[in-house]
Amino acid sequence: MHIGVVLLLWLLPLRPDVQQAALTGLSDKTGIVSLQDLTDDLRGRLEIKERVHVTLVDHNPLVMSVETLNGRSGPFVISVDRDFVQELAPAEVEAAIAHELGHVWIYTHHPFLQTERLANDIAMRVVNRSAFEPVYEKVWSRTGIRGNLIEFLGPPSQD
Ligand SMILES: [Zn+2]
């Protein structure tokens, strides 16, 4: 759930302990088996074929971001700030991951249309809009940079 889009063409190899953390962390807090399982589930629901890894990091100035290791074919890596994700309720974790997968979807389908709004439009195919609002509040309180919910999410729908 980052302010700017980060899609680099390369990334330093992930440290094994970081990868391991992503597979074992959070189960108590979120009630999910792991962030990776959640990511895999959302990826399937969004019909993204490329592999997407998720990793917890000690500090991500963007709180969450996604990068590709090898252009449009991926695999992609979602980096999640460890402290930030601990602040999120399970539905909010799902929304945040879905948002990053929204960027992946755009990148693999319409790379020149990359925006925060469109990433959320994609994410809202599988996660209810209401889950995104508290995520943004928490992102903004952490980064100190406020944005506009309507701009990022569109107007609340009637349903
Ligand atoms: Zn984003």
Coordinates of N, CA and C and ligand atoms in Angstrom, one line a residue:
M1 N 0.9 -1.2 0.0 CA 0.0 0.0 0.0 C 0.9 1.2 0.0
H2 N 1.5 1.5 -1.1 CA 2.5 2.5 -1.2 C 2.0 3.7 -1.9
I3 N 2.6 4.8 -1.7 CA 2.2 6.1 -2.3 C 2.6 6.1 -3.7
G4 N 3.8 5.8 -4.0 CA 4.3 5.8 -5.3 C 4.4 4.3 -5.8
V5 N 4.4 4.1 -7.1 CA 4.5 2.8 -7.6 C 6.0 2.4 -7.7
V6 N 6.3 1.3 -7.1 CA 7.7 0.8 -7.2 C 7.7 -0.5 -8.0
L7 N 8.2 -0.5 -9.1 CA 8.4 -1.7 -9.9 C 9.8 -1.7 -10.5
L8 N 10.7 -2.3 -9.8 CA 12.0 -2.3 -10.3 C 12.3 -3.5 -11.1
L9 N 13.3 -3.4 -11.9 CA 13.6 -4.6 -12.8 C 14.5 -5.6 -12.2
W10 N 15.0 -5.2 -11.0 CA 15.8 -6.2 -10.3 C 15.7 -5.9 -8.9
L11 N 16.2 -6.9 -8.1 CA 16.2 -6.8 -6.7 C 17.3 -7.6 -6.1
L12 N 17.9 -7.2 -5.0 CA 18.9 -8.0 -4.4 C 18.3 -9.3 -4.0
P13 N 19.0 -10.4 -4.0 CA 18.4 -11.7 -3.6 C 17.9 -11.5 -2.1
L14 N 16.8 -12.1 -1.9 CA 16.2 -12.1 -0.6 C 17.0 -12.9 0.4
R15 N 17.2 -12.5 1.6 CA 17.9 -13.3 2.6 C 17.0 -14.4 3.0
P16 N 17.5 -15.6 3.2 CA 16.7 -16.7 3.6 C 15.9 -16.5 4.9
D17 N 16.5 -15.8 5.8 CA 15.7 -15.6 7.1 C 14.5 -14.7 6.9
V18 N 14.7 -13.8 5.9 CA 13.5 -12.9 5.6 C 12.4 -13.7 5.0
Q19 N 12.8 -14.6 4.1 CA 11.8 -15.4 3.4 C 11.1 -16.3 4.4
Q20 N 11.9 -16.8 5.3 CA 11.3 -17.7 6.3 C 10.3 -16.9 7.2
A21 N 10.7 -15.7 7.6 CA 9.8 -14.9 8.4 C 8.4 -14.8 7.8
A22 N 8.4 -14.6 6.5 CA 7.2 -14.4 5.8 C 6.3 -15.6 5.8
L23 N 6.9 -16.7 6.0 CA 6.2 -18.0 6.0 C 5.7 -18.3 7.4
T24 N 6.3 -17.8 8.4 CA 5.9 -18.2 9.7 C 5.2 -17.1 10.5
G25 N 5.4 -15.9 10.2 CA 4.9 -14.8 11.0 C 3.4 -14.6 10.9
L26 N 2.8 -13.9 11.8 CA 1.5 -13.3 11.7 C 0.3 -14.3 12.0
S27 N 0.6 -15.6 12.1 CA -0.5 -16.5 12.2 C -1.4 -16.2 13.4
D28 N -0.7 -15.8 14.5 CA -1.5 -15.6 15.7 C -2.4 -14.3 15.6
K29 N -1.7 -13.3 15.0 CA -2.4 -12.0 15.0 C -3.6 -12.0 13.9
T30 N -3.4 -12.6 12.8 CA -4.3 -12.5 11.7 C -5.3 -13.7 11.6
G31 N -4.9 -14.8 12.2 CA -5.8 -15.9 12.0 C -5.6 -16.6 10.6
I32 N -4.6 -16.1 9.9 CA -4.4 -16.8 8.6 C -3.1 -17.6 8.7
V33 N -3.0 -18.6 7.9 CA -1.9 -19.5 8.0 C -0.6 -18.8 7.8
S34 N -0.6 -18.0 6.7 CA 0.6 -17.2 6.5 C 0.3 -16.2 5.4
L35 N 1.1 -15.2 5.4 CA 0.9 -14.1 4.4 C 1.0 -14.7 3.0
Q36 N 1.9 -15.7 2.9 CA 2.1 -16.3 1.5 C 0.8 -17.0 1.1
D37 N 0.2 -17.8 2.0 CA -1.0 -18.5 1.6 C -2.1 -17.5 1.2
L38 N -2.2 -16.4 2.0 CA -3.2 -15.4 1.7 C -2.9 -14.8 0.3
T39 N -1.6 -14.5 0.0 CA -1.3 -13.9 -1.2 C -1.6 -14.9 -2.4
D40 N -1.3 -16.2 -2.2 CA -1.6 -17.2 -3.2 C -3.1 -17.2 -3.5
D41 N -3.9 -17.2 -2.4 CA -5.3 -17.3 -2.6 C -5.8 -16.1 -3.4
L42 N -5.4 -14.9 -3.0 CA -5.8 -13.7 -3.7 C -5.4 -13.6 -5.1
R43 N -4.2 -14.1 -5.3 CA -3.6 -14.1 -6.7 C -4.5 -15.0 -7.6
G44 N -4.9 -16.1 -7.0 CA -5.8 -17.0 -7.8 C -7.1 -16.3 -8.1
R45 N -7.7 -15.7 -7.1 CA -9.0 -15.0 -7.3 C -8.9 -13.9 -8.3
L46 N -7.7 -13.2 -8.4 CA -7.5 -12.1 -9.3 C -7.0 -12.6 -10.7
E47 N -6.8 -14.0 -10.8 CA -6.4 -14.6 -12.0 C -5.1 -14.0 -12.5
I48 N -4.1 -13.9 -11.6 CA -2.8 -13.5 -11.9 C -2.0 -14.8 -12.0
K49 N -1.4 -15.1 -13.2 CA -0.7 -16.3 -13.4 C 0.8 -16.3 -12.9
E50 N 1.4 -15.1 -12.8 CA 2.8 -15.0 -12.4 C 2.9 -15.3 -10.9
R51 N 4.1 -15.8 -10.6 CA 4.3 -16.1 -9.2 C 4.5 -14.8 -8.4
V52 N 4.0 -14.8 -7.2 CA 4.2 -13.6 -6.3 C 4.6 -14.1 -4.9
H53 N 5.8 -13.6 -4.5 CA 6.3 -14.0 -3.2 C 6.0 -12.8 -2.3
V54 N 5.8 -13.1 -1.0 CA 5.6 -12.0 0.0 C 6.6 -12.2 1.0
T55 N 7.2 -11.0 1.5 CA 8.2 -11.1 2.5 C 8.1 -10.0 3.5
L56 N 8.3 -10.3 4.8 CA 8.3 -9.3 5.8 C 9.7 -8.7 5.9
V57 N 9.7 -7.4 6.0 CA 11.0 -6.7 6.2 C 10.9 -5.8 7.4
D58 N 12.1 -5.5 8.0 CA 12.1 -4.7 9.2 C 11.7 -3.3 9.0
H59 N 11.9 -2.7 7.8 CA 11.5 -1.4 7.5 C 11.3 -1.2 6.0
N60 N 10.1 -0.8 5.7 CA 9.8 -0.4 4.3 C 9.2 1.0 4.3
P61 N 9.9 2.0 3.8 CA 9.5 3.4 3.9 C 8.1 3.6 3.3
L62 N 7.8 2.7 2.3 CA 6.5 2.8 1.6 C 5.4 1.9 2.3
V63 N 5.8 1.3 3.4 CA 5.0 0.3 4.2 C 4.8 -1.0 3.5
M64 N 4.3 -0.9 2.3 CA 4.2 -2.1 1.5 C 4.5 -1.7 0.0
S65 N 5.2 -2.6 -0.7 CA 5.5 -2.3 -2.1 C 5.7 -3.6 -2.8
V66 N 5.7 -3.5 -4.1 CA 5.9 -4.7 -4.9 C 6.9 -4.4 -6.0
E67 N 7.7 -5.4 -6.2 CA 8.7 -5.3 -7.3 C 8.7 -6.5 -8.1
T68 N 9.3 -6.4 -9.3 CA 9.4 -7.6 -10.1 C 10.9 -8.0 -10.2
L69 N 11.1 -9.3 -10.2 CA 12.5 -9.8 -10.3 C 13.0 -9.9 -11.7
N70 N 12.0 -9.9 -12.7 CA 12.4 -10.2 -14.0 C 11.3 -9.7 -15.0
G71 N 11.0 -8.4 -14.9 CA 10.1 -7.8 -15.8 C 8.7 -8.3 -15.7
R72 N 7.9 -8.3 -16.8 CA 6.5 -8.7 -16.8 C 6.3 -10.1 -16.5
S73 N 7.3 -11.0 -16.7 CA 7.0 -12.4 -16.4 C 7.2 -12.7 -14.9
G74 N 7.7 -11.7 -14.1 CA 7.9 -12.0 -12.7 C 9.1 -12.9 -12.5
P75 N 9.2 -13.6 -11.3 CA 8.2 -13.4 -10.2 C 8.3 -12.1 -9.6
F76 N 7.2 -11.8 -8.9 CA 7.1 -10.5 -8.2 C 7.3 -10.7 -6.7
V77 N 7.7 -9.7 -6.0 CA 8.0 -9.8 -4.6 C 7.2 -8.6 -3.9
I78 N 6.3 -8.9 -3.0 CA 5.7 -7.9 -2.2 C 6.5 -7.8 -0.9
S79 N 6.9 -6.6 -0.5 CA 7.6 -6.4 0.7 C 6.7 -5.7 1.7
V80 N 6.6 -6.2 2.9 CA 5.7 -5.7 3.9 C 6.4 -5.3 5.1
D81 N 6.2 -4.1 5.5 CA 6.8 -3.6 6.8 C 6.2 -4.4 8.0
R82 N 7.1 -5.0 8.7 CA 6.7 -5.9 9.8 C 5.8 -5.2 10.8
D83 N 6.3 -4.0 11.3 CA 5.5 -3.3 12.3 C 4.1 -2.9 11.8
F84 N 4.2 -2.4 10.5 CA 2.9 -1.9 10.0 C 1.9 -3.0 9.9
V85 N 2.2 -4.2 9.4 CA 1.2 -5.2 9.2 C 0.7 -5.7 10.5
Q86 N 1.5 -5.6 11.6 CA 0.9 -6.0 12.9 C -0.2 -5.1 13.4
E87 N -0.3 -3.9 12.8 CA -1.3 -3.0 13.2 C -2.6 -3.3 12.5
L88 N -2.6 -4.1 11.5 CA -3.8 -4.4 10.6 C -4.6 -5.5 11.1
A89 N -5.9 -5.3 11.0 CA -6.8 -6.4 11.2 C -6.8 -7.4 10.0
P90 N -7.2 -8.6 10.2 CA -7.1 -9.6 9.1 C -7.7 -9.1 7.8
A91 N -8.9 -8.5 7.8 CA -9.5 -8.0 6.6 C -8.6 -6.9 5.9
E92 N -7.9 -6.2 6.8 CA -7.1 -5.1 6.3 C -5.8 -5.6 5.7
V93 N -5.3 -6.7 6.2 CA -4.1 -7.3 5.6 C -4.5 -7.8 4.2
E94 N -5.7 -8.4 4.1 CA -6.2 -8.9 2.9 C -6.3 -7.8 1.8
A95 N -6.8 -6.6 2.3 CA -7.0 -5.5 1.4 C -5.6 -5.0 0.9
A96 N -4.7 -4.9 1.8 CA -3.4 -4.4 1.5 C -2.6 -5.3 0.5
I97 N -2.7 -6.6 0.7 CA -2.1 -7.5 -0.2 C -2.8 -7.4 -1.6
A98 N -4.1 -7.4 -1.5 CA -4.9 -7.3 -2.8 C -4.5 -6.0 -3.6
H99 N -4.2 -5.0 -2.9 CA -3.8 -3.7 -3.5 C -2.5 -3.9 -4.3
E100 N -1.5 -4.5 -3.6 CA -0.2 -4.8 -4.2 C -0.4 -5.7 -5.4
L101 N -1.3 -6.7 -5.3 CA -1.6 -7.6 -6.4 C -2.3 -6.9 -7.5
G102 N -3.0 -5.8 -7.2 CA -3.6 -5.0 -8.2 C -2.5 -4.4 -9.1
H103 N -1.4 -3.9 -8.4 CA -0.3 -3.4 -9.2 C 0.3 -4.5 -10.1
V104 N 0.4 -5.7 -9.6 CA 0.9 -6.8 -10.4 C 0.0 -7.0 -11.6
W105 N -1.3 -7.1 -11.3 CA -2.2 -7.3 -12.4 C -2.1 -6.2 -13.5
I106 N -2.0 -5.0 -13.1 CA -1.9 -3.9 -14.1 C -0.6 -4.1 -14.8
Y107 N 0.5 -4.4 -14.1 CA 1.8 -4.5 -14.7 C 1.8 -5.6 -15.8
T108 N 1.1 -6.6 -15.5 CA 1.1 -7.8 -16.5 C 0.1 -7.6 -17.5
H109 N -0.8 -6.7 -17.4 CA -1.9 -6.5 -18.4 C -1.8 -5.2 -19.2
H110 N -1.7 -4.1 -18.4 CA -1.7 -2.8 -19.0 C -0.7 -1.9 -18.3
P111 N 0.6 -2.2 -18.5 CA 1.7 -1.6 -17.7 C 1.7 0.0 -17.7
F112 N 1.1 0.6 -18.7 CA 1.2 2.0 -18.8 C 0.0 2.7 -18.1
L113 N -0.8 1.9 -17.5 CA -2.0 2.4 -16.8 C -1.8 2.4 -15.3
Q114 N -0.6 2.2 -14.8 CA -0.3 2.0 -13.4 C -0.7 3.2 -12.6
T115 N -1.7 3.1 -11.7 CA -2.1 4.1 -10.8 C -2.5 3.5 -9.5
E116 N -2.6 4.3 -8.4 CA -3.1 3.8 -7.2 C -4.6 3.4 -7.3
R117 N -5.3 4.3 -7.9 CA -6.7 4.1 -8.1 C -7.0 2.8 -8.8
L118 N -6.4 2.6 -9.9 CA -6.6 1.3 -10.7 C -6.2 0.1 -9.9
A119 N -5.1 0.2 -9.1 CA -4.7 -0.9 -8.3 C -5.8 -1.3 -7.3
N120 N -6.5 -0.3 -6.8 CA -7.6 -0.5 -5.9 C -8.8 -1.0 -6.6
D121 N -9.0 -0.5 -7.8 CA -10.2 -1.1 -8.5 C -10.0 -2.6 -8.8
I122 N -8.8 -3.0 -9.1 CA -8.6 -4.4 -9.3 C -8.7 -5.1 -8.0
A123 N -8.1 -4.6 -6.9 CA -8.2 -5.2 -5.6 C -9.7 -5.4 -5.1
M124 N -10.5 -4.4 -5.5 CA -11.9 -4.4 -5.0 C -12.7 -5.4 -5.8
R125 N -12.1 -6.1 -6.7 CA -12.8 -7.2 -7.4 C -13.0 -8.4 -6.3
V126 N -12.1 -8.4 -5.4 CA -12.1 -9.6 -4.5 C -12.1 -9.2 -3.0
V127 N -12.0 -7.9 -2.7 CA -12.0 -7.4 -1.3 C -12.9 -6.2 -1.2
N128 N -13.8 -6.2 -0.2 CA -14.7 -5.1 0.0 C -14.0 -3.8 0.2
R129 N -14.6 -2.8 -0.4 CA -14.0 -1.4 -0.2 C -13.8 -1.0 1.2
S130 N -14.7 -1.4 2.1 CA -14.7 -0.9 3.4 C -13.4 -1.3 4.1
A131 N -12.8 -2.4 3.7 CA -11.5 -2.8 4.3 C -10.3 -1.9 4.0
F132 N -10.5 -1.2 2.9 CA -9.3 -0.3 2.5 C -9.2 1.0 3.3
E133 N -10.4 1.5 3.7 CA -10.3 2.8 4.4 C -9.5 2.8 5.6
P134 N -9.6 1.8 6.5 CA -8.7 1.8 7.7 C -7.3 1.6 7.3
V135 N -7.0 0.9 6.3 CA -5.6 0.6 5.8 C -5.0 2.0 5.5
Y136 N -5.7 2.8 4.7 CA -5.2 4.1 4.3 C -5.0 5.0 5.5
E137 N -5.9 4.9 6.4 CA -5.7 5.7 7.6 C -4.4 5.4 8.4
K138 N -4.2 4.1 8.4 CA -3.0 3.6 9.1 C -1.7 3.9 8.3
V139 N -1.8 3.8 7.0 CA -0.7 4.2 6.1 C -0.3 5.6 6.3
W140 N -1.4 6.4 6.3 CA -1.1 7.9 6.4 C -0.6 8.3 7.8
S141 N -1.1 7.7 8.8 CA -0.6 8.0 10.1 C 0.9 7.6 10.3
R142 N 1.2 6.5 9.6 CA 2.6 6.1 9.7 C 3.6 6.9 8.8
T143 N 3.1 7.2 7.6 CA 4.0 7.9 6.7 C 3.9 9.5 6.9
G144 N 2.9 9.9 7.5 CA 2.8 11.4 7.7 C 2.3 12.1 6.5
I145 N 2.0 11.4 5.5 CA 1.5 12.0 4.2 C 0.1 11.6 4.0
R146 N -0.8 12.5 4.0 CA -2.2 12.2 3.8 C -2.6 12.2 2.4
G147 N -3.6 11.4 2.0 CA -4.1 11.4 0.7 C -5.6 11.5 0.8
N148 N -6.3 11.3 -0.3 CA -7.7 11.5 -0.4 C -8.4 10.2 -0.7
L149 N -9.2 9.7 0.2 CA -9.8 8.4 0.0 C -10.6 8.3 -1.3
I150 N -11.4 9.3 -1.6 CA -12.2 9.2 -2.8 C -11.3 9.1 -4.0
E151 N -10.2 9.8 -4.0 CA -9.2 9.8 -5.1 C -8.6 8.4 -5.3
F152 N -8.4 7.7 -4.1 CA -7.7 6.4 -4.2 C -8.7 5.3 -4.4
L153 N -9.9 5.5 -3.9 CA -10.9 4.4 -3.8 C -12.1 4.6 -4.7
G154 N -12.3 5.8 -5.1 CA -13.6 6.2 -5.8 C -14.6 6.4 -4.7
P155 N -15.8 6.9 -5.2 CA -16.9 7.1 -4.2 C -17.4 5.8 -3.6
P156 N -17.9 5.9 -2.4 CA -18.5 4.6 -1.8 C -19.7 4.2 -2.7
S157 N -19.8 2.9 -2.9 CA -20.9 2.4 -3.8 C -22.1 2.2 -2.9
Q158 N -23.2 1.9 -3.6 CA -24.5 1.8 -2.8 C -24.7 0.4 -2.3
D159 N -23.9 -0.5 -2.7 CA -24.2 -1.9 -2.3 C -23.4 -2.3 -1.1
Ligands
ZN1 ZN 0.0 1.1 -4.4

